[in-house]
Coordinates of C-alpha atoms and ligand atoms in Angstrom, one line a residue:
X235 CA 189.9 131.2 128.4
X236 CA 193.4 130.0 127.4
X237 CA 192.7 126.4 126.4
X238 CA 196.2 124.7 125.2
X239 CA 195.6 120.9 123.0
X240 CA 198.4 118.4 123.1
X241 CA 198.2 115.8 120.8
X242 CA 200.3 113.6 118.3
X243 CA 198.4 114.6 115.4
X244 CA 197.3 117.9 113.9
X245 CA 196.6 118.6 110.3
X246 CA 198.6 119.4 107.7
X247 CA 201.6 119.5 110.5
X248 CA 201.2 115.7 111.2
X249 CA 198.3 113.3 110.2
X250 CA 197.9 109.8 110.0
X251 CA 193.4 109.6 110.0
X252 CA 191.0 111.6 112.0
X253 CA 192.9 112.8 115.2
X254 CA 194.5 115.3 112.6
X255 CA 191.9 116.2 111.4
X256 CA 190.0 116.7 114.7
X257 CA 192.2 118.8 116.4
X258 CA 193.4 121.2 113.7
X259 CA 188.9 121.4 113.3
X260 CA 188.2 122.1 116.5
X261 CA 191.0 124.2 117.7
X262 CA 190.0 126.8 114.7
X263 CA 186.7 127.2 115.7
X264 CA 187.4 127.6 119.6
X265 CA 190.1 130.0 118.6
X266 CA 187.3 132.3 116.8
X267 CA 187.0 133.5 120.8
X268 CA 189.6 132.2 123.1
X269 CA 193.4 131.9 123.3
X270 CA 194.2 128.9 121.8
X271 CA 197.5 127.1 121.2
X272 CA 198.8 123.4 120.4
X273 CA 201.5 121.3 121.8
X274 CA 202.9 118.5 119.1
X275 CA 205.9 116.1 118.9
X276 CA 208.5 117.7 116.6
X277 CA 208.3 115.1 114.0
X278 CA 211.5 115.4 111.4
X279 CA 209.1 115.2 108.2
X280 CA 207.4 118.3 109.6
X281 CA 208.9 120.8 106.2
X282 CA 210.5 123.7 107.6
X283 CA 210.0 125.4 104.6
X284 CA 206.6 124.8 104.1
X285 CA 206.2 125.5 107.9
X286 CA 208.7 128.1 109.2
X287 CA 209.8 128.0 112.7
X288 CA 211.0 130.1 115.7
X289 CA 213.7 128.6 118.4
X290 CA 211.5 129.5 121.6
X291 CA 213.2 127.8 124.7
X292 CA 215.7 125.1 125.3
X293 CA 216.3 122.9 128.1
X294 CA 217.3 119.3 129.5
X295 CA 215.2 116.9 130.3
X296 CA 216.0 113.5 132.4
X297 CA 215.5 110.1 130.9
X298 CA 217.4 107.2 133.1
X299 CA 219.2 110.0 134.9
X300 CA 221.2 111.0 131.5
X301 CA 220.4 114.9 130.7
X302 CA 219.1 115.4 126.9
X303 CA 218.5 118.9 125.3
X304 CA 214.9 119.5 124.2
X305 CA 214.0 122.7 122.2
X306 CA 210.6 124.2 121.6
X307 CA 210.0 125.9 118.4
X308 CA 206.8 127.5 117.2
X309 CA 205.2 127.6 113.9
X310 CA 201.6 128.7 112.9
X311 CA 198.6 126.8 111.9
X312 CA 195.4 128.8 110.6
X313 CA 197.1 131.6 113.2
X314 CA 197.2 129.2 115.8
X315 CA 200.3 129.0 117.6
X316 CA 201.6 125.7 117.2
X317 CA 204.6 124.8 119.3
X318 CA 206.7 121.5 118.6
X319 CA 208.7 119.5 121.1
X320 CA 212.4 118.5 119.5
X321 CA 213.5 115.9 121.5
X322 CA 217.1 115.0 121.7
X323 CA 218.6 113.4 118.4
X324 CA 220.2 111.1 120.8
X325 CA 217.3 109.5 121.8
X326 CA 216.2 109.3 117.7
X327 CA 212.3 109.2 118.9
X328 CA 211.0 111.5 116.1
X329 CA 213.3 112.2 114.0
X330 CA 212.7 108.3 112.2
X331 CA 210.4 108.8 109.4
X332 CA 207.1 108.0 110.3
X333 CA 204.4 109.3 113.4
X334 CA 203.5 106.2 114.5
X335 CA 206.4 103.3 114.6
X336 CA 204.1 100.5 115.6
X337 CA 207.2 99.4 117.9
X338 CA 207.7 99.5 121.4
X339 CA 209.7 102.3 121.2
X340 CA 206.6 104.3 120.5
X341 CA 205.7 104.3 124.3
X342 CA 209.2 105.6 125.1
X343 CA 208.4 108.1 122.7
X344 CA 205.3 109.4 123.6
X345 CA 206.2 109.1 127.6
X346 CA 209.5 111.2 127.3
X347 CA 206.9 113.6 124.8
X348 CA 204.7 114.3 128.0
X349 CA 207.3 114.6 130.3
X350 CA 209.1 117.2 128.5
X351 CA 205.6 118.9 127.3
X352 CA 205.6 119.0 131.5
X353 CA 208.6 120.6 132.0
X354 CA 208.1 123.3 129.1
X355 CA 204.6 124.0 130.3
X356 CA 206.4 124.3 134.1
X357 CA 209.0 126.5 132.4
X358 CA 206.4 128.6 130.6
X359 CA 204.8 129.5 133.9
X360 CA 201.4 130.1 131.9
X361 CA 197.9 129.9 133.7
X362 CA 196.0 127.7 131.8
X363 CA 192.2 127.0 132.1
X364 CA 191.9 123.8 130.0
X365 CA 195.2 121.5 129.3
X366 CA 192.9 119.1 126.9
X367 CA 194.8 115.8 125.9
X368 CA 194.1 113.5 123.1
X369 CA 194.6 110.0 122.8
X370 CA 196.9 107.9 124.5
X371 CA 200.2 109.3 123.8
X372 CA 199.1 112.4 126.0
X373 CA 197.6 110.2 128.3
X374 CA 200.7 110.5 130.5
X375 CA 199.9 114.0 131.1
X376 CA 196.8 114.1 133.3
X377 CA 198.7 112.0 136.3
X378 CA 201.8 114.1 135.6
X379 CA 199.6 117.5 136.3
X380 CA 197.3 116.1 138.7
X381 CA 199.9 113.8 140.7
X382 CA 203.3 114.9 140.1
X383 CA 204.3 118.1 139.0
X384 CA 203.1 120.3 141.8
X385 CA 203.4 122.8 140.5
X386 CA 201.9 122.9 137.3
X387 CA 198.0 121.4 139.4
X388 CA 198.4 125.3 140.5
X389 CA 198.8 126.3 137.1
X390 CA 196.4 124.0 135.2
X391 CA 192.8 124.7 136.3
X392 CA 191.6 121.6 134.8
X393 CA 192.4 118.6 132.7
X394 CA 189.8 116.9 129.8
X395 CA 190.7 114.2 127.9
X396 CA 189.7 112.9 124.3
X397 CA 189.1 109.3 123.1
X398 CA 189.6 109.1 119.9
X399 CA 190.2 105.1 120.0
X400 CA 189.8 103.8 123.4
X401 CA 191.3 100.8 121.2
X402 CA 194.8 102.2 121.4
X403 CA 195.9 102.1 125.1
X404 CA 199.5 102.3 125.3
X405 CA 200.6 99.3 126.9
X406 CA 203.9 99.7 129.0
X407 CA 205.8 97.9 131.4
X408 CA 206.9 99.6 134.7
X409 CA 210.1 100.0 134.0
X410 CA 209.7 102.4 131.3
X411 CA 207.7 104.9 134.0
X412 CA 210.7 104.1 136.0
X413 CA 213.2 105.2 133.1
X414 CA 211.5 108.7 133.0
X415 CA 211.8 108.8 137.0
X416 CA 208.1 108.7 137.4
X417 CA 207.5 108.2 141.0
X418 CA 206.6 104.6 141.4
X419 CA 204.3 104.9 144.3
X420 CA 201.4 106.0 141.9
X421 CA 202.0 103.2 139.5
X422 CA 198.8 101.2 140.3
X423 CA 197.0 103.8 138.6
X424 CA 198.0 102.7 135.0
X425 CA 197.0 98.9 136.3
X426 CA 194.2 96.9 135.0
X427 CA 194.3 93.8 137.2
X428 CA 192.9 90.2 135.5
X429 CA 192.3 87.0 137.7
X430 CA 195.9 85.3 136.5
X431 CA 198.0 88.6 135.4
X432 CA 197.9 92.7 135.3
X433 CA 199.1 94.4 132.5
X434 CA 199.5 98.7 132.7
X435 CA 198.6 101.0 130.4
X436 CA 199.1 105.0 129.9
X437 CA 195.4 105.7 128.6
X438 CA 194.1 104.4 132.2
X439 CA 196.2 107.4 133.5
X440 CA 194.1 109.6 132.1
X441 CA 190.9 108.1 132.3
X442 CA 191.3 107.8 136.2
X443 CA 192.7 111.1 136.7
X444 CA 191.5 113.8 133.8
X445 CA 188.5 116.1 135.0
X446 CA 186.6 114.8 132.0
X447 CA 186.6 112.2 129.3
X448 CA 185.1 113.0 126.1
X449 CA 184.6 110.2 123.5
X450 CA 184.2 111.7 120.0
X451 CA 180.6 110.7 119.9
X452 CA 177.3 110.9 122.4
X453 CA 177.1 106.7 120.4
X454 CA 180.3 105.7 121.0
X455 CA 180.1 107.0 125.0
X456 CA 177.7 105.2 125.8
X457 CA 178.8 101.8 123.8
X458 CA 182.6 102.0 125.9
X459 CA 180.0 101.6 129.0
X460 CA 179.2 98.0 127.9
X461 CA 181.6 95.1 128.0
X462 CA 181.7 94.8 124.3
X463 CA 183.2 97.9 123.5
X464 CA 184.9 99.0 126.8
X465 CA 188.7 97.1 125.9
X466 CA 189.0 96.0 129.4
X467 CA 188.0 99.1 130.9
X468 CA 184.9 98.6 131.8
X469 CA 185.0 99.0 135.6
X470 CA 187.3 101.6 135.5
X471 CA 184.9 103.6 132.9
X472 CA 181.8 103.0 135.5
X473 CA 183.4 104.3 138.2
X474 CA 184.2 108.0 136.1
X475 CA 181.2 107.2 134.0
X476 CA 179.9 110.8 135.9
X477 CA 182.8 112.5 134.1
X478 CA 182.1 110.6 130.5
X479 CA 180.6 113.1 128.1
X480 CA 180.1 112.1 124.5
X481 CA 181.1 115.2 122.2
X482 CA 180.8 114.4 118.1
X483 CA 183.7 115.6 116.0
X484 CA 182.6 117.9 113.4
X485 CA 184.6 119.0 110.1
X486 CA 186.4 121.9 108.6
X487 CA 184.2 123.0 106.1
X488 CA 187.1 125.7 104.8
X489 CA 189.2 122.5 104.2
X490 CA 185.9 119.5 102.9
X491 CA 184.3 122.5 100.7
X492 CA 183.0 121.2 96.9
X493 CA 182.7 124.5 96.1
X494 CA 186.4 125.5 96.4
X495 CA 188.2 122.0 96.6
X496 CA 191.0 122.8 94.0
X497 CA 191.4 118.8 93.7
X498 CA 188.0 118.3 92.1
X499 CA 187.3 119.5 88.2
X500 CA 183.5 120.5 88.7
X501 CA 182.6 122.3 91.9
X502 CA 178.8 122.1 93.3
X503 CA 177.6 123.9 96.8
X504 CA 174.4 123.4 98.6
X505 CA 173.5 126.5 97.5
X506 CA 172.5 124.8 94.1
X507 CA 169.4 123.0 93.4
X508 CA 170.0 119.0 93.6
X509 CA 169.7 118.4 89.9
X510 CA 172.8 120.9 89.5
X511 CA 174.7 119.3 92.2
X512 CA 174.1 115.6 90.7
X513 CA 175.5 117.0 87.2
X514 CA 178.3 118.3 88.8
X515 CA 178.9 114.8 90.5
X516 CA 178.3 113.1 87.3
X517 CA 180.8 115.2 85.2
X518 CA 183.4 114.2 88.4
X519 CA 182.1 111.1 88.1
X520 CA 183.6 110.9 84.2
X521 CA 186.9 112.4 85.2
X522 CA 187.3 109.6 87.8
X523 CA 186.5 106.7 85.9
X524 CA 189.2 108.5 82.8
X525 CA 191.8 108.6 85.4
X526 CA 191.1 105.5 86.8
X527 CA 190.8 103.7 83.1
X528 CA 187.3 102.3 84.5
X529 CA 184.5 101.9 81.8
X530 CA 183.0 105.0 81.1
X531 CA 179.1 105.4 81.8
X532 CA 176.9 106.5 84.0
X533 CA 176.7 103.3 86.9
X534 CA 176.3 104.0 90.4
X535 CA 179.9 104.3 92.2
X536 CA 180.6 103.0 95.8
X537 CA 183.5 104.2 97.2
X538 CA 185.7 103.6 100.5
X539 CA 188.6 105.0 101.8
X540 CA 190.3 104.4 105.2
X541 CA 192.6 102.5 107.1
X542 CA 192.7 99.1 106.6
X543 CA 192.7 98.4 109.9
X544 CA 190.5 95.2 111.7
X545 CA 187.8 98.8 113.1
X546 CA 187.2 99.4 109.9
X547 CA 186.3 95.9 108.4
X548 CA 188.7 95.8 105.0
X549 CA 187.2 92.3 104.5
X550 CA 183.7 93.7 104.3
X551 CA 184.8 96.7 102.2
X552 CA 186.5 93.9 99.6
X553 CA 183.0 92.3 99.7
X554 CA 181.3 95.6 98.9
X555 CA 183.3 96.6 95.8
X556 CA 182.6 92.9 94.3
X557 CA 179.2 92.9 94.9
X558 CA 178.8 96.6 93.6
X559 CA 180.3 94.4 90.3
X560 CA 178.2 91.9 90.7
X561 CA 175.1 94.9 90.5
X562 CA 176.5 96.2 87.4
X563 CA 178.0 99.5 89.4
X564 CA 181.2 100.4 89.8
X565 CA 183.6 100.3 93.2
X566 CA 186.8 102.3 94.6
X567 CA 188.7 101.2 97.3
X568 CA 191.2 103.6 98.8
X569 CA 193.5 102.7 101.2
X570 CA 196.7 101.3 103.6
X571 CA 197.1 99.5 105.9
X572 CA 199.9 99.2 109.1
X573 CA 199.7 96.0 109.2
X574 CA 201.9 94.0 106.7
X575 CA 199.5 91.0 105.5
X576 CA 196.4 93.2 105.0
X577 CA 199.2 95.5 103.0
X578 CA 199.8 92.7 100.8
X579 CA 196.3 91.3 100.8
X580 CA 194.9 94.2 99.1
X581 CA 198.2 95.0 96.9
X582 CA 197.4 92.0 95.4
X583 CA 193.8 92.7 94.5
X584 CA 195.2 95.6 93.2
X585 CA 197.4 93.9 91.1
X586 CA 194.6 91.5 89.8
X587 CA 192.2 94.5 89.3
X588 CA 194.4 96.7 87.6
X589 CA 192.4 96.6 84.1
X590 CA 189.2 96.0 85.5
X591 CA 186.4 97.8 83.9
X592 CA 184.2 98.0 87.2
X593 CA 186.8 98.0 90.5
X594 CA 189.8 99.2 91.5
X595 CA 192.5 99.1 94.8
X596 CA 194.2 101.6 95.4
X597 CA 196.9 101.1 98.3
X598 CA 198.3 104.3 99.3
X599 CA 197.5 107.5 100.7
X600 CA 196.5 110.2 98.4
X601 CA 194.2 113.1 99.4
X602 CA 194.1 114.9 96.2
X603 CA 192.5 111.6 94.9
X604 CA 190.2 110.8 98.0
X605 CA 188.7 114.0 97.1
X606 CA 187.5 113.4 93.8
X607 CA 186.2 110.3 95.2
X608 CA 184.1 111.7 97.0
X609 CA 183.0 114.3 94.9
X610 CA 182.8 111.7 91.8
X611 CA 180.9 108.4 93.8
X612 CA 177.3 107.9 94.5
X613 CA 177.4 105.6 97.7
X614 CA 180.5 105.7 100.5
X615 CA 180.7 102.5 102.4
X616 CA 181.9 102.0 106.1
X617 CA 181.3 98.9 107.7
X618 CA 183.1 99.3 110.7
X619 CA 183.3 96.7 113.0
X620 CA 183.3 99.7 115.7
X621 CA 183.6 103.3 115.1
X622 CA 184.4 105.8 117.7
X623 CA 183.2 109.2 115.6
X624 CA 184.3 108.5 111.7
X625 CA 184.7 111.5 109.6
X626 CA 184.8 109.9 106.3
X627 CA 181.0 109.8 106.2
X628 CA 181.0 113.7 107.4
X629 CA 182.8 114.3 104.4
X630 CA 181.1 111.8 102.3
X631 CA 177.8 113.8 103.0
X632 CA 179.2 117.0 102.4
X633 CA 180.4 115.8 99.0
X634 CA 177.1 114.6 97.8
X635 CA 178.1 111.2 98.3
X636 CA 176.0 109.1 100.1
X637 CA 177.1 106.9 103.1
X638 CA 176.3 103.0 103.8
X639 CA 177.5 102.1 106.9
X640 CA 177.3 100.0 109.9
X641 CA 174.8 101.4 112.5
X642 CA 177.7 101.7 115.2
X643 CA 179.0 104.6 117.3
X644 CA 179.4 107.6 115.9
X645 CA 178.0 106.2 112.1
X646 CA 175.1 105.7 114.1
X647 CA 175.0 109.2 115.6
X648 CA 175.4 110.8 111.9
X649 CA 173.8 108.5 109.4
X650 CA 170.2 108.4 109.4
X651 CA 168.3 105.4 107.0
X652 CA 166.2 105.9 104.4
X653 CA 164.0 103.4 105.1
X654 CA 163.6 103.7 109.1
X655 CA 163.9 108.0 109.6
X656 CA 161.8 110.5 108.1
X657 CA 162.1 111.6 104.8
X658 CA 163.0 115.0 105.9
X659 CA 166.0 113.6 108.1
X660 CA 167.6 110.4 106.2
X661 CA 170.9 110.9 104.2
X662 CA 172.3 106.7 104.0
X663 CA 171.2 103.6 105.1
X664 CA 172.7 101.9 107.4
X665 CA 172.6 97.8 109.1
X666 CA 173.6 96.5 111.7
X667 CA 175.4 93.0 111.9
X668 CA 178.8 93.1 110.3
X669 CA 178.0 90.3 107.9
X670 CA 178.4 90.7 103.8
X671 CA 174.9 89.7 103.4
X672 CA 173.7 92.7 105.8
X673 CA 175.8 95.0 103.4
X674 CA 174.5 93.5 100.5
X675 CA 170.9 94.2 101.6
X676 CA 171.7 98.0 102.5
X677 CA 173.3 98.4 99.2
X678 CA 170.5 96.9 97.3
X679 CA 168.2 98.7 98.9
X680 CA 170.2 102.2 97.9
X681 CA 170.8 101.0 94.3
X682 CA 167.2 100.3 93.9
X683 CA 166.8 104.1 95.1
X684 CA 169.5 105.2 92.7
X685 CA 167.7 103.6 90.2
X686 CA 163.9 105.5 91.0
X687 CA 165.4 109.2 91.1
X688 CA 168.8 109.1 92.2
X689 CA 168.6 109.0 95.7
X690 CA 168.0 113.2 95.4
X691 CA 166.3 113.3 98.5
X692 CA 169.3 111.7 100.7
X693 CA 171.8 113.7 98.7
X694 CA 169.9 117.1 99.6
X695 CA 169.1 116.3 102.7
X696 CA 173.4 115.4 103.5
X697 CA 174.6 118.1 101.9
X698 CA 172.7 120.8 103.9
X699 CA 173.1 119.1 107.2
X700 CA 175.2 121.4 109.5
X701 CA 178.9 118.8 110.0
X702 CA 180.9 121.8 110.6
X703 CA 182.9 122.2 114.2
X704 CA 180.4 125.3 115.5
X705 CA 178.3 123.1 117.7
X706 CA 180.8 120.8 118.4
X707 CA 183.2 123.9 119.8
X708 CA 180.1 125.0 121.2
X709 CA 179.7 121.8 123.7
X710 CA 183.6 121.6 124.3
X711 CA 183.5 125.3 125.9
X712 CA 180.3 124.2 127.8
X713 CA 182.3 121.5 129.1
X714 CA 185.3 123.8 129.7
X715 CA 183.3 126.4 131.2
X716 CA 181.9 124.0 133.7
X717 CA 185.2 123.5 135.5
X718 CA 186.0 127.5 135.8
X719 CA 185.0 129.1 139.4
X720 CA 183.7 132.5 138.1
Ligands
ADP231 P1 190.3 107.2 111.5 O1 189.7 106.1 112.3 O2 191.4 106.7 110.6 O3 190.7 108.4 112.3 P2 188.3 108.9 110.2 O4 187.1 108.5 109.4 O5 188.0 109.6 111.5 O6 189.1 107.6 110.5 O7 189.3 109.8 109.4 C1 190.1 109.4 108.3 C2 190.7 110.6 107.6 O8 191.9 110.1 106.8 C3 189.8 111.2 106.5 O9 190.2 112.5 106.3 C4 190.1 110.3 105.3 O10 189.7 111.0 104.1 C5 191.6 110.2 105.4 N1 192.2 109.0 104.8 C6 192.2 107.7 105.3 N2 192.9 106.9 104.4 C7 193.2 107.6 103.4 C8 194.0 107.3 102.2 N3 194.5 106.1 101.9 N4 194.2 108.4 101.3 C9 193.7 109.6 101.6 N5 193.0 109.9 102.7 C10 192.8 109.0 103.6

């Protein structure tokens, strides 16, 4: 099969969270047996010494009937051919520092992105089985193929698209389809209509028109079918609900390995028996809390790190961290946040914490230090308010570091409780109402199992699970597969 992934993310290229993460994952694994190749904005941070690059094809590409150069160059990923779409400096859409601009230029952006992915992928004159589109900045794509470029519905055999965050819709206003010269007779299907107003949005494009929608999780599929969780697209995601297949992300386990993770001093595998793995932690554990200037000691650590963002609940992560003081443990929070006052918020928790013996803040994004976080802490909380697949608590549980979380979407799909699963299954615990005193119970409960025999049991039982992107890749080709006339 020759399966080609556009996205705006892909690890170590271009990551903000997950997506990243998630398409550099799975695209390994399905290229183990099929031709694989990725389609990504040609950010200007991208190093071009770190990542060398080949001019592969240059043409011009219309935005308000005003020709601009775009140039495709190709780099390498894990042997994956990666190929990056340099937009005119003219336009200045990626060459400003960060992925995401959190402006409204970020639709203009993206749109023009898909529009000249369409006219490289034209140009290319490739058969391809599966175009598969993450997000909504490649939304655009799947009315584009299906609708608008002849042409390339002869070439594309089929269309699935990933929701990573139905969340994120890319909101637009007509006119910016019109500056691309979208033709405006089709424009109804990016519009969700209310009683008083109607507002468009690219992620609808794909939604209505892709072959198949795949939420990152079999939970989280099935929650975007109630009101609750549907952001307004409720009747939209009925009607396709026949093409809705929940799919859970998996992770690299090359790339989340303790037994090779050059960022952690003492490496453990699940190959070693769980007292060796827990004095491996524990020696981490000491190294953290030096670095850190925490008191040194042997108290259960809780740990979070993610976007502080309203999904993931920063207010109830604050909460955790003082109540793990309040227990006599210990708490890391790592994280930023896009949003200016939450920024600020936690900076200055940071500030008041700096010297404290039993929590820390730390506002930024590191991955060398979320990595000895995990290997270091005990407990990984994640009380999201809705979570579409998570991958922290993948990683959490491959590090020995056992997860707390809200039972919700995809946490709910991969973290089992101790007290309500088998003993031969649970690896967490988990509640479900997003209140500080549900937290508080679950992490009472797990520091009263800390305190019997070190929660060994849940720490085996995470590490060995099977996170990695086999099955996962496994139930994308089945998926793939099921679109091909043979
Ligand atoms: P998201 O909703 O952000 O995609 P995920 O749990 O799917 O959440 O993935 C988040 C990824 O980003 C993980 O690899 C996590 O370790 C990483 N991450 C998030 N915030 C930070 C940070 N401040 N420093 C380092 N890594 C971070």
């Amino acid at each position: 099969m020759h399966i080609v992934h556009v996205s705006a993310e892909m690890a170590p290229l271009a990551k903000v969270g997950g997506l990243g993460d998630a398409v550099r994952g799975l695209t390994k694994e399905l290229s183990k047996n099929h031709k694989v190749s990725v389609i990504l904005p040609k950010y200007s941070f991208i190093s071009e010494t770190a990542f060398p690059m080949k001019l592969e094809m240059q043409f011009s590409c219309e935005r308000k009937r005003i020709s601009y150069d775009v140039r495709i160059f190709s780099t390498e990923i894990d042997q994956i051919p990666v190929y990056l779409i340099e937009t005119s400096p003219l336009l200045d859409y990626f060459q400003e520092g960060s992925l995401y601009l959190g402006t409204k230029k970020d639709i203009h952006r993206f749109m023009y992105f898909c529009k000249a992915c369409a006219e490289y992928l034209i140009r290319k004159n490739q058969e391809i089985s599966v175009l598969h589109l993450h997000d909504w900045h490649t939304a655009l794509l799947a009315p584009l193929v299906k609708e608008v470029y002849l042409s390339l519905k002869v070439l594309i055999q089929s269309v699935v698209f990933s929701v990573h965050n139905l969340a994120y819709a890319g909101h637009f206003l007509p006119q910016d389809l019109m500056d691309i010269q979208y033709p405006l007779e089709d424009i109804s299907s990016f519009k969700e209509k209310r009683l008083f107003f109607s507002y468009y949005t690219l992620i609808r494009g794909a939604l209505k028109r892709a072959d198949k929608i795949v939420p990152v999780s079999p939970g989280y599929a099935k929650e975007i079918l109630t009101k609750k969780y549907a952001c307004g697209f409720l009747s939209l995601l009925q009607e396709r609900e026949k093409a809705i297949q929940g799919i859970l992300n998996g992770i690299d386990e090359d790339l989340w390995n303790p037994e090779k993770d050059p960022h952690i001093p003492h490496h453990f595998s699940k190959k070693e028996s769980v007292e060796e793995i827990l004095l491996a932690k524990k020696k981490n554990k000491e190294a953290l809390q030096a670095r850190l200037g925490l008191k040194q000691g042997d108290y259960p650590l809780f740990i979070s790190i993610g976007r502080l963002v309203d999904q993931k609940n920063p207010y109830l992560m604050k909460k955790g961290l003082f109540y793990a003081k309040k227990q006599g443990a210990q708490g890391v929070l790592l994280g930023t946040s896009p949003i200016e006052r939450t920024q600020k918020a936690f900076s200055k928790l940071k500030e008041l914490h700096q010297t404290d013996p039993e929590i820390r803040f730390i506002t930024k994004y590191d991955e060398p230090l979320s990595r000895q976080m995990y290997a270091a802490a005990d407990f990984f909380l994640m009380p999201s308010n809705f979570e579409p697949c998570g991958l922290t608590q993948l990683i959490a549980l491959r590090y020995g570091c056992i997860p707390i979380v809200r039972a919700v979407g995809g946490l709910k799909d991969t973290v089992f409780d101790a007290r309500e699963t088998p003993q031969t299954k649970a690896n967490g615990f988990s509640f479900k109402k997003p209140y500080a005193k549900s937290l508080e119970s679950a992490m009472k409960r797990a520091l009263n199992n800390w305190d019997i025999d070190r929660c060994k049991t849940l720490v085996e039982n995470g590490i060995k699970e099977d996170y990695s992107w086999k099955n996962p890749a496994e139930n994308y080709l089945a998926v793939y597969q099921s679109f091909l006339q043979i």
